[in-house]
XYZ file of C-alpha atoms in Angstrom:
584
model
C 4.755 -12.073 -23.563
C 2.520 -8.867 -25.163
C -0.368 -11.469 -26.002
C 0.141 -13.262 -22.271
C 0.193 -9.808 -20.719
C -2.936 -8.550 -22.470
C -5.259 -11.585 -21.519
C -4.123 -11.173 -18.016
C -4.805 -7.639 -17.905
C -8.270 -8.456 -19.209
C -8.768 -10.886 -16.571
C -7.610 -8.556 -13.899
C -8.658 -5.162 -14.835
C -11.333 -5.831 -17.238
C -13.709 -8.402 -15.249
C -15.901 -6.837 -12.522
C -14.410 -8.410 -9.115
C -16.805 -9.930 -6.718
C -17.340 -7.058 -4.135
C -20.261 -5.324 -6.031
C -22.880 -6.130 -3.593
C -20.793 -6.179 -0.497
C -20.238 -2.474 -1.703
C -23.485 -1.554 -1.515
C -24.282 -3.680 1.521
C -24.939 -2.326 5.069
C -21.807 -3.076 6.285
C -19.814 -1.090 3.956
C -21.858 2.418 4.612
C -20.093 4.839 7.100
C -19.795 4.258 10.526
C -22.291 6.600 12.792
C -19.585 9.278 14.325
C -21.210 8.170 17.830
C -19.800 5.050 17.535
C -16.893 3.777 20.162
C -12.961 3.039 19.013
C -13.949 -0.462 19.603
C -16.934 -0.695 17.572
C -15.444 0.907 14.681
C -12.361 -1.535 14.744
C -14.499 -4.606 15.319
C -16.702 -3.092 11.927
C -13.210 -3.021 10.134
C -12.347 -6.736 10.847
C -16.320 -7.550 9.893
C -15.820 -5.790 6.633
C -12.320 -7.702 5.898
C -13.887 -10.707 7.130
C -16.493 -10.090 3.994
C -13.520 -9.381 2.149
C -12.476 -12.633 2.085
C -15.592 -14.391 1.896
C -16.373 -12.755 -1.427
C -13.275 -13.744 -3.039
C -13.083 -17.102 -1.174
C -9.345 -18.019 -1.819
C -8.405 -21.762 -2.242
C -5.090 -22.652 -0.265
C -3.612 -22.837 -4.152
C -4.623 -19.114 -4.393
C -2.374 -17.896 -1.955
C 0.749 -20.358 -1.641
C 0.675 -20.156 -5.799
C -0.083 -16.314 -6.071
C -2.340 -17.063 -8.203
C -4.397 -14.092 -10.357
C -6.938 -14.178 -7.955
C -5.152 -13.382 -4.914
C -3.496 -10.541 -7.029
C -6.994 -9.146 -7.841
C -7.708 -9.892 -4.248
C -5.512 -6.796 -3.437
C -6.394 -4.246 -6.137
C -10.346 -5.041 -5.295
C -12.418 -1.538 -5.629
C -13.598 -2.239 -2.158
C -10.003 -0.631 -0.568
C -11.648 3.146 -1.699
C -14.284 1.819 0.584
C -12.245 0.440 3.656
C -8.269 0.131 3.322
C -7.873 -1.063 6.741
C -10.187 -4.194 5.714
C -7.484 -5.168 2.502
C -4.913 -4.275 4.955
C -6.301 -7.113 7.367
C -6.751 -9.674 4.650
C -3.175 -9.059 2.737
C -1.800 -9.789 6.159
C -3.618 -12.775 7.194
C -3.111 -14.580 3.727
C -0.313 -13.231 2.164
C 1.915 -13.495 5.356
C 0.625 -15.656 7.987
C -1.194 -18.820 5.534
C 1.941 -18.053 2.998
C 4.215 -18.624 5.509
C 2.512 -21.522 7.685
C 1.397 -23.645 4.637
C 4.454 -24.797 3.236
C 4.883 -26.702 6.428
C 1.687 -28.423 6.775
C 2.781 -31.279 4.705
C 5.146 -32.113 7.785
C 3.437 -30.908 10.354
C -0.738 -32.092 9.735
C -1.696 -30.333 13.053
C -0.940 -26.824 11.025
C -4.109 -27.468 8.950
C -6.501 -26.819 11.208
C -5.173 -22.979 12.074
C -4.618 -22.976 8.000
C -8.208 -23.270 7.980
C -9.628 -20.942 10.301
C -7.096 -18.358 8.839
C -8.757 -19.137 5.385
C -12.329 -18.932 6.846
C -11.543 -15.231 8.531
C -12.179 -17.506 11.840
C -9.250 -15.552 13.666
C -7.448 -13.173 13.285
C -3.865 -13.865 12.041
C -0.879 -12.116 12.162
C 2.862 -11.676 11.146
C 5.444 -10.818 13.806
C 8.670 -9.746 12.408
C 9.386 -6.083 13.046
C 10.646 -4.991 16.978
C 10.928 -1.895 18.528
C 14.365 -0.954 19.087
C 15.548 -2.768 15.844
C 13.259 -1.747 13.280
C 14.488 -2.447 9.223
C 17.455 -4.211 10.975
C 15.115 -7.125 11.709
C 17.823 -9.839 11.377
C 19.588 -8.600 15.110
C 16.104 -8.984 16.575
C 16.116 -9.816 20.402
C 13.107 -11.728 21.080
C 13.961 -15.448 21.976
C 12.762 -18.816 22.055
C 14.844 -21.040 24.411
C 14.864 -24.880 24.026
C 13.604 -26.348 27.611
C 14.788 -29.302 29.032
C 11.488 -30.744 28.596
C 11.455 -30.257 24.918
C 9.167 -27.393 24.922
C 10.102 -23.566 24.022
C 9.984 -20.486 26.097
C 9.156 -17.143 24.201
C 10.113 -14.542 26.126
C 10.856 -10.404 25.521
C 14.019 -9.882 26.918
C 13.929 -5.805 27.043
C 11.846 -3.047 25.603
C 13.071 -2.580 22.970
C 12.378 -5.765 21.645
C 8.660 -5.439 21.664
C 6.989 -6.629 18.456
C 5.865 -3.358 17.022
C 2.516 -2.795 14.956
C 1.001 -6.163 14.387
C -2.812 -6.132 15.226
C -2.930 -7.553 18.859
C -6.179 -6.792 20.929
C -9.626 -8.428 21.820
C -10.996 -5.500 20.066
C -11.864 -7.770 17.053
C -13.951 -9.896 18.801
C -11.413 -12.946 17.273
C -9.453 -15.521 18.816
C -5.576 -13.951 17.190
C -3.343 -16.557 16.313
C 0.727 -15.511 15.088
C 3.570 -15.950 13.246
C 6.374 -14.831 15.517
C 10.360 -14.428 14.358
C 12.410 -15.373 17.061
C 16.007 -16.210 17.914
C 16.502 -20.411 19.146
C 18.631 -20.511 21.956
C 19.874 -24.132 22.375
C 22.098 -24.651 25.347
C 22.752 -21.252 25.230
C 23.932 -20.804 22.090
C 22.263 -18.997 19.562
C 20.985 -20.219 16.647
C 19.678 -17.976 14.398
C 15.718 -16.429 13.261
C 13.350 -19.242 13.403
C 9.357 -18.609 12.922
C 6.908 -19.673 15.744
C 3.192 -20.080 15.646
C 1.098 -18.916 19.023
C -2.100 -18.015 20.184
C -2.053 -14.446 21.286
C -5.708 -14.478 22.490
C -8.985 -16.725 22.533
C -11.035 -13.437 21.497
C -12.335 -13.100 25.092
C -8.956 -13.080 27.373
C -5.019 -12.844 26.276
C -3.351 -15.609 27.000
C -0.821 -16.027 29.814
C 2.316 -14.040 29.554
C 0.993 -12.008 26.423
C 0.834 -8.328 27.014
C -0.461 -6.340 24.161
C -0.268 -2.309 24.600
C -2.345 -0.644 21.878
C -1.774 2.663 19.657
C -4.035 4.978 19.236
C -5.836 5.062 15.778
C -3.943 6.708 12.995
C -5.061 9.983 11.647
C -7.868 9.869 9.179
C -7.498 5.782 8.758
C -10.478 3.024 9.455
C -9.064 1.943 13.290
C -7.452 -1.166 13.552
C -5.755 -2.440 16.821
C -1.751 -1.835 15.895
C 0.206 -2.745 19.283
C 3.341 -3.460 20.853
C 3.084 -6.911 22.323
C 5.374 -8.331 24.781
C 6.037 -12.168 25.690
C 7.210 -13.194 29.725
C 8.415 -16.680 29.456
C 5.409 -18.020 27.372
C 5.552 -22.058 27.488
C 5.102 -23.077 23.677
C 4.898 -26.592 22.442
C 7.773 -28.283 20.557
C 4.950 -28.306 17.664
C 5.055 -24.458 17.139
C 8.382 -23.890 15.910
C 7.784 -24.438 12.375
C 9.400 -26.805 10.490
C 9.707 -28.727 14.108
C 11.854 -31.347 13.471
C 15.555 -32.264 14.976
C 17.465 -30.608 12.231
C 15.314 -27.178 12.371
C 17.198 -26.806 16.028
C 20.652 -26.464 13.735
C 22.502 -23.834 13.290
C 22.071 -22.655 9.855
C 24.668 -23.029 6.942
C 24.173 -19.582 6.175
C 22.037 -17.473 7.974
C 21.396 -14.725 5.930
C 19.737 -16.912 3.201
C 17.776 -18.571 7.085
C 16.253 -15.105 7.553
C 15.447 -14.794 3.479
C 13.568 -17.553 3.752
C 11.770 -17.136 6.767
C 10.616 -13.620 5.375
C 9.946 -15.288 2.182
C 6.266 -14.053 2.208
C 7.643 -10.315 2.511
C 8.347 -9.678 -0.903
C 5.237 -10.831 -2.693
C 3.607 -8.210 -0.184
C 5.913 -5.568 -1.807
C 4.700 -5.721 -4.357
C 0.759 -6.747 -4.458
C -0.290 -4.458 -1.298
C 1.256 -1.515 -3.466
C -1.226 -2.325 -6.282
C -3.981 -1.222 -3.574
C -3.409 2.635 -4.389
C -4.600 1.924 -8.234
C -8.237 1.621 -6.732
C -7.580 4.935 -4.615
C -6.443 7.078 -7.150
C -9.475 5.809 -9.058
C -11.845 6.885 -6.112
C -9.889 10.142 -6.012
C -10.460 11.235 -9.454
C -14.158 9.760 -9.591
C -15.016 11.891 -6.403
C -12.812 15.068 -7.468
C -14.303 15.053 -11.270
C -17.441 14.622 -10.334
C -17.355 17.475 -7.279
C -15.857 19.390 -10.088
C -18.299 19.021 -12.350
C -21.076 20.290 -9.395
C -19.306 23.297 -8.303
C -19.983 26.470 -10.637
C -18.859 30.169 -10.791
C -19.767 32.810 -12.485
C -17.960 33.268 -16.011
C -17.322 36.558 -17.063
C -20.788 36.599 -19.266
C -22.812 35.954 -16.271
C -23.493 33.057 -16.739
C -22.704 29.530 -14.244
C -19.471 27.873 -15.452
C -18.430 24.526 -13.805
C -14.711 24.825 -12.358
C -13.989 21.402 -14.232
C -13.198 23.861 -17.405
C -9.977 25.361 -15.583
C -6.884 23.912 -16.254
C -5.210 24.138 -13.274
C -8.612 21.779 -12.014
C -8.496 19.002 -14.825
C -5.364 18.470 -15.363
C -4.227 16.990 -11.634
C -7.055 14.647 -12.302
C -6.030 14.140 -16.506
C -2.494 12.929 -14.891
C -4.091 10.769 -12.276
C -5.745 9.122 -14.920
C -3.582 8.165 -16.988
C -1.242 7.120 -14.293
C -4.181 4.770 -12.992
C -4.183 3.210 -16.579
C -0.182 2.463 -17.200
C 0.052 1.213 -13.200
C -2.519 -0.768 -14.333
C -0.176 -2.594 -17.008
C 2.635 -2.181 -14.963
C 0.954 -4.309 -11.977
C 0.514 -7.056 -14.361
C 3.601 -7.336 -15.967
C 5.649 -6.717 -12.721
C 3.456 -9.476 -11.059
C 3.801 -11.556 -14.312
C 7.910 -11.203 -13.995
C 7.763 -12.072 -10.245
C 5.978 -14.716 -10.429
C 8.041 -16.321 -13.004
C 9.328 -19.688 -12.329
C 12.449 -18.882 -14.761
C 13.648 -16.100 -12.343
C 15.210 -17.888 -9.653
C 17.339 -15.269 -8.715
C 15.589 -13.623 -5.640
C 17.284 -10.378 -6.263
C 15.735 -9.977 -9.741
C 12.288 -10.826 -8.239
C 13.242 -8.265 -5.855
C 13.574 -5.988 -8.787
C 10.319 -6.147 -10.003
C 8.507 -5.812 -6.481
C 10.719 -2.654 -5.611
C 10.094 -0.816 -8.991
C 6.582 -1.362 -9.133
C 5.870 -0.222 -5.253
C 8.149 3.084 -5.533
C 6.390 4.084 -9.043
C 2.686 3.594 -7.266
C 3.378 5.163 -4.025
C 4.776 7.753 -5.948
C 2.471 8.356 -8.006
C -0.270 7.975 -5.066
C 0.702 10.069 -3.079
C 1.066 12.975 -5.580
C -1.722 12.428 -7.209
C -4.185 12.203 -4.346
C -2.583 15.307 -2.631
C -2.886 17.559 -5.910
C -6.247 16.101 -6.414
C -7.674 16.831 -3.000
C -6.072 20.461 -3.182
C -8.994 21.171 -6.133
C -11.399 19.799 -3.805
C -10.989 22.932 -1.687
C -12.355 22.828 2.182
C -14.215 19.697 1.184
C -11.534 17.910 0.418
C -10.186 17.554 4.247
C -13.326 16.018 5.386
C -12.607 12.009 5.851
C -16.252 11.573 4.510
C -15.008 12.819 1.023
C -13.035 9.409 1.170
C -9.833 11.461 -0.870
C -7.737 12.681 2.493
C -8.954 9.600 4.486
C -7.094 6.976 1.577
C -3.925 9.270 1.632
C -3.933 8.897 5.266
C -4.687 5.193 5.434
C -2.254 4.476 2.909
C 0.565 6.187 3.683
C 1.501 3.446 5.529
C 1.861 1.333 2.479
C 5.133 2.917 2.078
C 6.603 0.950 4.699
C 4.459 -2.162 4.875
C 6.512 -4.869 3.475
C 9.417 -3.117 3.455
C 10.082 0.486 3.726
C 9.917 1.777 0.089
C 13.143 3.767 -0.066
C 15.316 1.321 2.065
C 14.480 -1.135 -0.748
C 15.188 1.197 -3.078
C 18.223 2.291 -2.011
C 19.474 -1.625 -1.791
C 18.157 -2.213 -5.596
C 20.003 0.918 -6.793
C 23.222 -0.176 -4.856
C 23.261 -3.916 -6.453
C 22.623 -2.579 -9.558
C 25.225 0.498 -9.809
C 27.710 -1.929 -8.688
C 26.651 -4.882 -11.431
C 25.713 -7.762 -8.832
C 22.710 -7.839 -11.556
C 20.391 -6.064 -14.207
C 17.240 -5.327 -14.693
C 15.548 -5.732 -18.320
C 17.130 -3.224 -20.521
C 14.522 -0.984 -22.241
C 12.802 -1.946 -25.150
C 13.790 1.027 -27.311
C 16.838 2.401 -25.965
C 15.989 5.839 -27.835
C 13.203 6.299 -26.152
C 12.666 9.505 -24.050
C 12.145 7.441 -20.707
C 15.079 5.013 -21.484
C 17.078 8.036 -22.225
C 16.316 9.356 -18.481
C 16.638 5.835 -16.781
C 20.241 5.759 -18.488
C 21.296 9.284 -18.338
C 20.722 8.704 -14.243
C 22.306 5.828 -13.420
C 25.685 7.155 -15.887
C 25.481 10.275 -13.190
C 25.521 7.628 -10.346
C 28.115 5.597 -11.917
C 30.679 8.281 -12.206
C 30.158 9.283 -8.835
C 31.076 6.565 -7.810
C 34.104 6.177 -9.869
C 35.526 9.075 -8.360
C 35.364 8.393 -4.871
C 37.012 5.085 -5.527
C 34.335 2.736 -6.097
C 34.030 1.868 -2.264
C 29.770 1.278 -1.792
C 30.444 0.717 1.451
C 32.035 4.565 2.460
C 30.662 7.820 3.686
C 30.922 9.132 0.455
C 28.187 6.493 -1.056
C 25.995 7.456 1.474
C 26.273 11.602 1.263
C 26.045 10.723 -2.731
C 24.741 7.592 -3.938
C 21.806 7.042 -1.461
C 19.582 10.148 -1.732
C 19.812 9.165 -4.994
C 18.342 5.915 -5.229
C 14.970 6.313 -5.414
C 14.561 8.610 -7.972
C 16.476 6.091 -9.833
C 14.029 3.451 -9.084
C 11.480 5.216 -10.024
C 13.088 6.273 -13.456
C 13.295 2.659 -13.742
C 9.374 2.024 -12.799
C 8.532 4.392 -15.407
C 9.764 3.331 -18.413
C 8.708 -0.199 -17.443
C 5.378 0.732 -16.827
C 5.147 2.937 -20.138
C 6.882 0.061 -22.255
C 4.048 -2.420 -20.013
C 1.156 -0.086 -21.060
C 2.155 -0.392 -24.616
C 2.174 -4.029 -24.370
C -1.299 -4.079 -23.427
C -2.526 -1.775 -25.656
C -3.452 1.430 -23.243
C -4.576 4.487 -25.568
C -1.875 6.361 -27.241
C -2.812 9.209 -25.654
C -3.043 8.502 -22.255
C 0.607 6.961 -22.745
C 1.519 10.463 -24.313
C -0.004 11.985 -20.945
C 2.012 9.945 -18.759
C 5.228 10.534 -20.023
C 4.468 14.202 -20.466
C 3.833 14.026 -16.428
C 7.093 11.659 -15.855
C 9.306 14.303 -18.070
C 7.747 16.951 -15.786
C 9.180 15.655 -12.559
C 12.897 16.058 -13.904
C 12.296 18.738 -15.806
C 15.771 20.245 -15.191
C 17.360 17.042 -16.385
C 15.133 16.953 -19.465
C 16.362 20.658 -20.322
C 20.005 19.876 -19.746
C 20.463 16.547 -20.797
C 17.161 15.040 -23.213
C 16.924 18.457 -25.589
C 13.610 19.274 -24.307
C 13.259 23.065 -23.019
C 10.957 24.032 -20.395
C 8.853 25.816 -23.034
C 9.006 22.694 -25.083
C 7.868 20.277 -22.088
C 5.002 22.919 -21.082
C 3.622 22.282 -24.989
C 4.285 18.170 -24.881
C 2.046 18.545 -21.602
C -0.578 20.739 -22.973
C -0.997 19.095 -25.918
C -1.491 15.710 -24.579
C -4.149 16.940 -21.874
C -6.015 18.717 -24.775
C -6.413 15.053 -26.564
C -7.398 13.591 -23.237
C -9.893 16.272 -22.030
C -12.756 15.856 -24.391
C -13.159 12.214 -23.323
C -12.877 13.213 -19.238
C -16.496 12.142 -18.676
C -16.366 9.154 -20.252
C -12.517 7.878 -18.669
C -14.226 8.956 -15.145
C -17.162 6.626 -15.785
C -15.098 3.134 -16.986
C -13.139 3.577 -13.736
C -15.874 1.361 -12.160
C -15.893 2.725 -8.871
C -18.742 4.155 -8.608
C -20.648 2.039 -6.491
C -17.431 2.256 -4.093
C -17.759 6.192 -3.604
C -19.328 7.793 -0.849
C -18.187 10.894 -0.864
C -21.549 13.920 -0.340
C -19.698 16.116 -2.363
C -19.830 13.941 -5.588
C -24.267 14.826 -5.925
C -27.146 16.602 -4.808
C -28.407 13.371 -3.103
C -25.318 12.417 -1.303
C -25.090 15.967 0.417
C -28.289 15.977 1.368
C -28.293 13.273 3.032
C -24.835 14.149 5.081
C -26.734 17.472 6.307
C -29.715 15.711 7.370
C -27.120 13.559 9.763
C -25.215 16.506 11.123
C -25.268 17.451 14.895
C -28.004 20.228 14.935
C -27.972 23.625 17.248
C -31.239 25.679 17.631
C -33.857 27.362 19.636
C -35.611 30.146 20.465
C -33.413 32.255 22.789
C -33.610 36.084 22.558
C -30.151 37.418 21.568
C -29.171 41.182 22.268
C -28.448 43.714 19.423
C -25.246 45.073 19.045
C -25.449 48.391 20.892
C -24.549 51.601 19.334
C -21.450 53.515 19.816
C -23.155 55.942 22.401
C -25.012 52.915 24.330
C -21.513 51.278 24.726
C -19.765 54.238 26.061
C -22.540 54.659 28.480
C -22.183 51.465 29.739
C -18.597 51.586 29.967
């Protein structure tokens, strides 16, 4: 497994991807702040159409999960445009992973298979509604059986408007869907069943599609998220998927229905999530490197660059070496997923939920602590740091909101419906903290009665799932990173940061005072610092950064663009104290 993870991360990590020139392309430089909402959505689906071109995914790619659709979605190119990976996870991972399988049945699939593949349209997945949200199973939307053998997709209220999938002619794409629906037959209901249909030819919506549009998100590259509503659209017999005389059954069980027409969900759990490795790379790239630039006066005099201050390396020493162990963790978490010995959907679901509450975490504390060193620059979009917080915040919910899943994982497994892999050195530090939590969880439990299903579960148990999870994430990813052989001391870093986070549980329960965890953290930046420069440069990413702040030449070249103000009009003094009470 070590030897199998290792190549892999080589492959992954190690190997330039094939974005390198798209980076420095045109299309990738920042949009002109004249530019419409349209034109700057339209230039996010070019840039994920580009996206896809340079990686050029075979069908195998994506229905297999192959290594290159994983490196698909840690590409540098997301510090450059997030919205663009967004686009592309979307259209492969959930539209062409859910449609293929049924091509082999149903031939007249291929030829939407293959304008999905080609970035031809723009495809989507429509699961989530309105009023209904993570409780997707009681969904409302319906597709009734005609008497003519045809379908009728229709919104029945408000609240069950599809919520968030990309729905517009603002791409400039004909957009093509997968849409959950509930098949009424003879008015009976028969459970989820997924639906393919046209939303738009690019130029007009088709009939009985309304699509209302949000505004743009705060800070993110603008893409078209919408409510969309269906009146009694007439569908073919051909787009319910799997369209054959048994799909109009009622299902056996329809929990495991709904599993498996979602089954494209959890693969996103976990491979979108590996997008924030490339962000917190951009953030400490830009952040060292600003940090570097920007000097004070010491107390001799003399220039000193702010980089030297602890409280300014060490948010970006910790970012670091998080980037390096999420790196191992992303392979062997994909690695366990993809599996073909774990047939057990939960455990799968194991793997994608631990790695995706680790990296958000670890994202979105990172890139705040690192952008707080930036100072005012840091809130500018341009500096790229506050702009890939914003535009991946949303990660945390994509796929399935991060601390719902959490909170099911750390239910199944305080109750014992399963296990995860129990640590590799029991005695270790992190294993101690994993166990320590979930013996605090298990007693609480015991002594409300062991009832999961009560009031007291929820006011106990579920705030603390995913810390939990996360305890979890981190000694896999630490035990991962060993596995692959990341540097002793950026291990040592990491789980000086991880003991930091609990410290009060470290000090109570591990033997570690606060005194003591202060030293294990100082100590293991010290080894790390003198090789900053160096770490900052084998992040790759620098072709991907745009940020002015980062050199001389970039800033120059973002005050040369800026709106100017001048001219030659005569401004009065301020009077004197005697002229103003004489006027007054």
């Amino acid at each position: 497994m070590a030897s199998e993870c290792r190549a892999l991360y080589e492959q992954i990590w190690l190997k330039p991807g094939p974005t390198l020139e798209l980076a420095q392309s045109a299309l990738m430089k920042p949009a002109p702040l004249s530019w419409t909402l349209e034109e700057r959505t339209r230039l996010t689906y070019q840039r994920a159409r580009a996206l896809a071109h340079a990686y050029n995914l075979t069908l195998d790619d994506v229905v297999n999960t192959t290594p290159r659709f994983w490196k698909l979605h840690i590409d540098l190119l997301t510090a450059m445009d997030g919205g663009a990976i967004n686009l592309v996870s979307v259209q492969y991972n959930l539209f062409v992973g859910t449609v293929a399988p049924f091509a082999a049945t149903q031939p007249e699939l291929a030829w939407v298979i293959h304008q999905a593949m080609k970035f031809d349209i723009s495809a989507q997945f429509m699961l989530t509604e309105l009023g209904h949200g993570l409780d997707a199973r009681n969904l409302e939307t319906t597709a009734t059986l005609l008497p003519n053998g045809n379908f009728e997709l229709h919104t029945p209220s408000p609240a069950a408007a599809k919520c968030m999938p990309p729905n517009s002619l603002r791409s400039g794409l004909p957009v093509f869907a997968v849409v959950i629906a509930r098949l009424v037959v003879e008015g009976e209901d028969r459970g989820v069943r997924p639906f393919v249909v046209q939303m738009s030819d690019g130029i007009k919506m088709c009939t009985g599609i309304t699509s209302k549009v949000f505004p743009p998100r705060p800070g993110a590259n603008p893409i078209d998220h919408a409510l969309t509503y269906f009146n009694r659209v007439q569908l073919p017999f051909s787009a319910l998927l799997g369209g054959k005389e048994g799909a109009l059954q009622t299902s056996r069980n329809e929990r495991d229905n709904f599993l498996a027409t979602i089954h494209r969900m959890p693969p996103g759990t976990l491979f979108l999530a590996g997008g924030c490795i490339p962000l917190i790379k951009m953030a400490v790239y830009n952040a060292s490197k600003f940090s570097f630039r920007r000097h004070i006066l010491g107390h001799d005099g003399q220039p000193m660059s702010v980089i030297n201050f602890r409280t300014q390396h060490l948010p970006i020493l910790h970012a670091i070496a998080r980037a390096h162990v999420l790196q191992a963790f992303f392979i062997y978490a994909g690695m366990e997923y993809c599996d073909p010995k774990n047939t057990d959907p939960r455990v799968r679901h194991a793997f994608a939920t631990t790695f995706k509450a680790l990296t958000i975490h670890h994202f979105q504390t990172s890139l705040k602590l690192i952008n707080e060193g930036c100072g005012w620059q840091g809130y500018y979009d341009f500096n790229q740091i506050i702009q890939a917080d914003l535009e991946f915040r949303a990660v945390a919910t994509a796929e399935g909101d991060v601390r719902v899943l959490a909170i099911r994982l750390a239910s199944e497994l305080l109750i014992g419906r399963y296990q995860v892999p129990p640590p590799k050195d029991p005695n270790g530090v992190l294993a101690r903290h994993e166990a320590g939590l979930i013996a605090e969880a298990r007693e609480l439990i015991k002594s409300f009665g062991g009832k999961h299903r009560s009031e007291a579960f929820n006011r106990a148990i579920l705030p603390l799932a995913l810390p939990l999870v996360q305890a979890i994430g981190a000694r896999m990813a630490l035990e991962a990173a060993r596995e692959v052989g990341i540097d002793s001391k950026l291990r040592a870093l990491y789980e000086a940061g991880i003991i930091k986070e609990d410290s009060a549980w470290y000090a109570e329960k591990g033997g570690l005072t606060r005194q003591k965890q202060r030293e294990m953290e100082a100590q293991a930046a010290d080894a790390v610092l003198p090789e900053l420069e160096r770490l900052v440069e084998e992040t790759g990413v620098e072709p991907y950064c745009t940020a002015p702040m980062t050199s001389d030449r970039l800033w120059n070249n973002l005050v040369e663009e800026l709106e100017v103000f001048s001219g030659e009009g005569e401004c009065e003094t301020v009077p004197a104290p005697q002229e103003i009470r004489a006027r007054l």
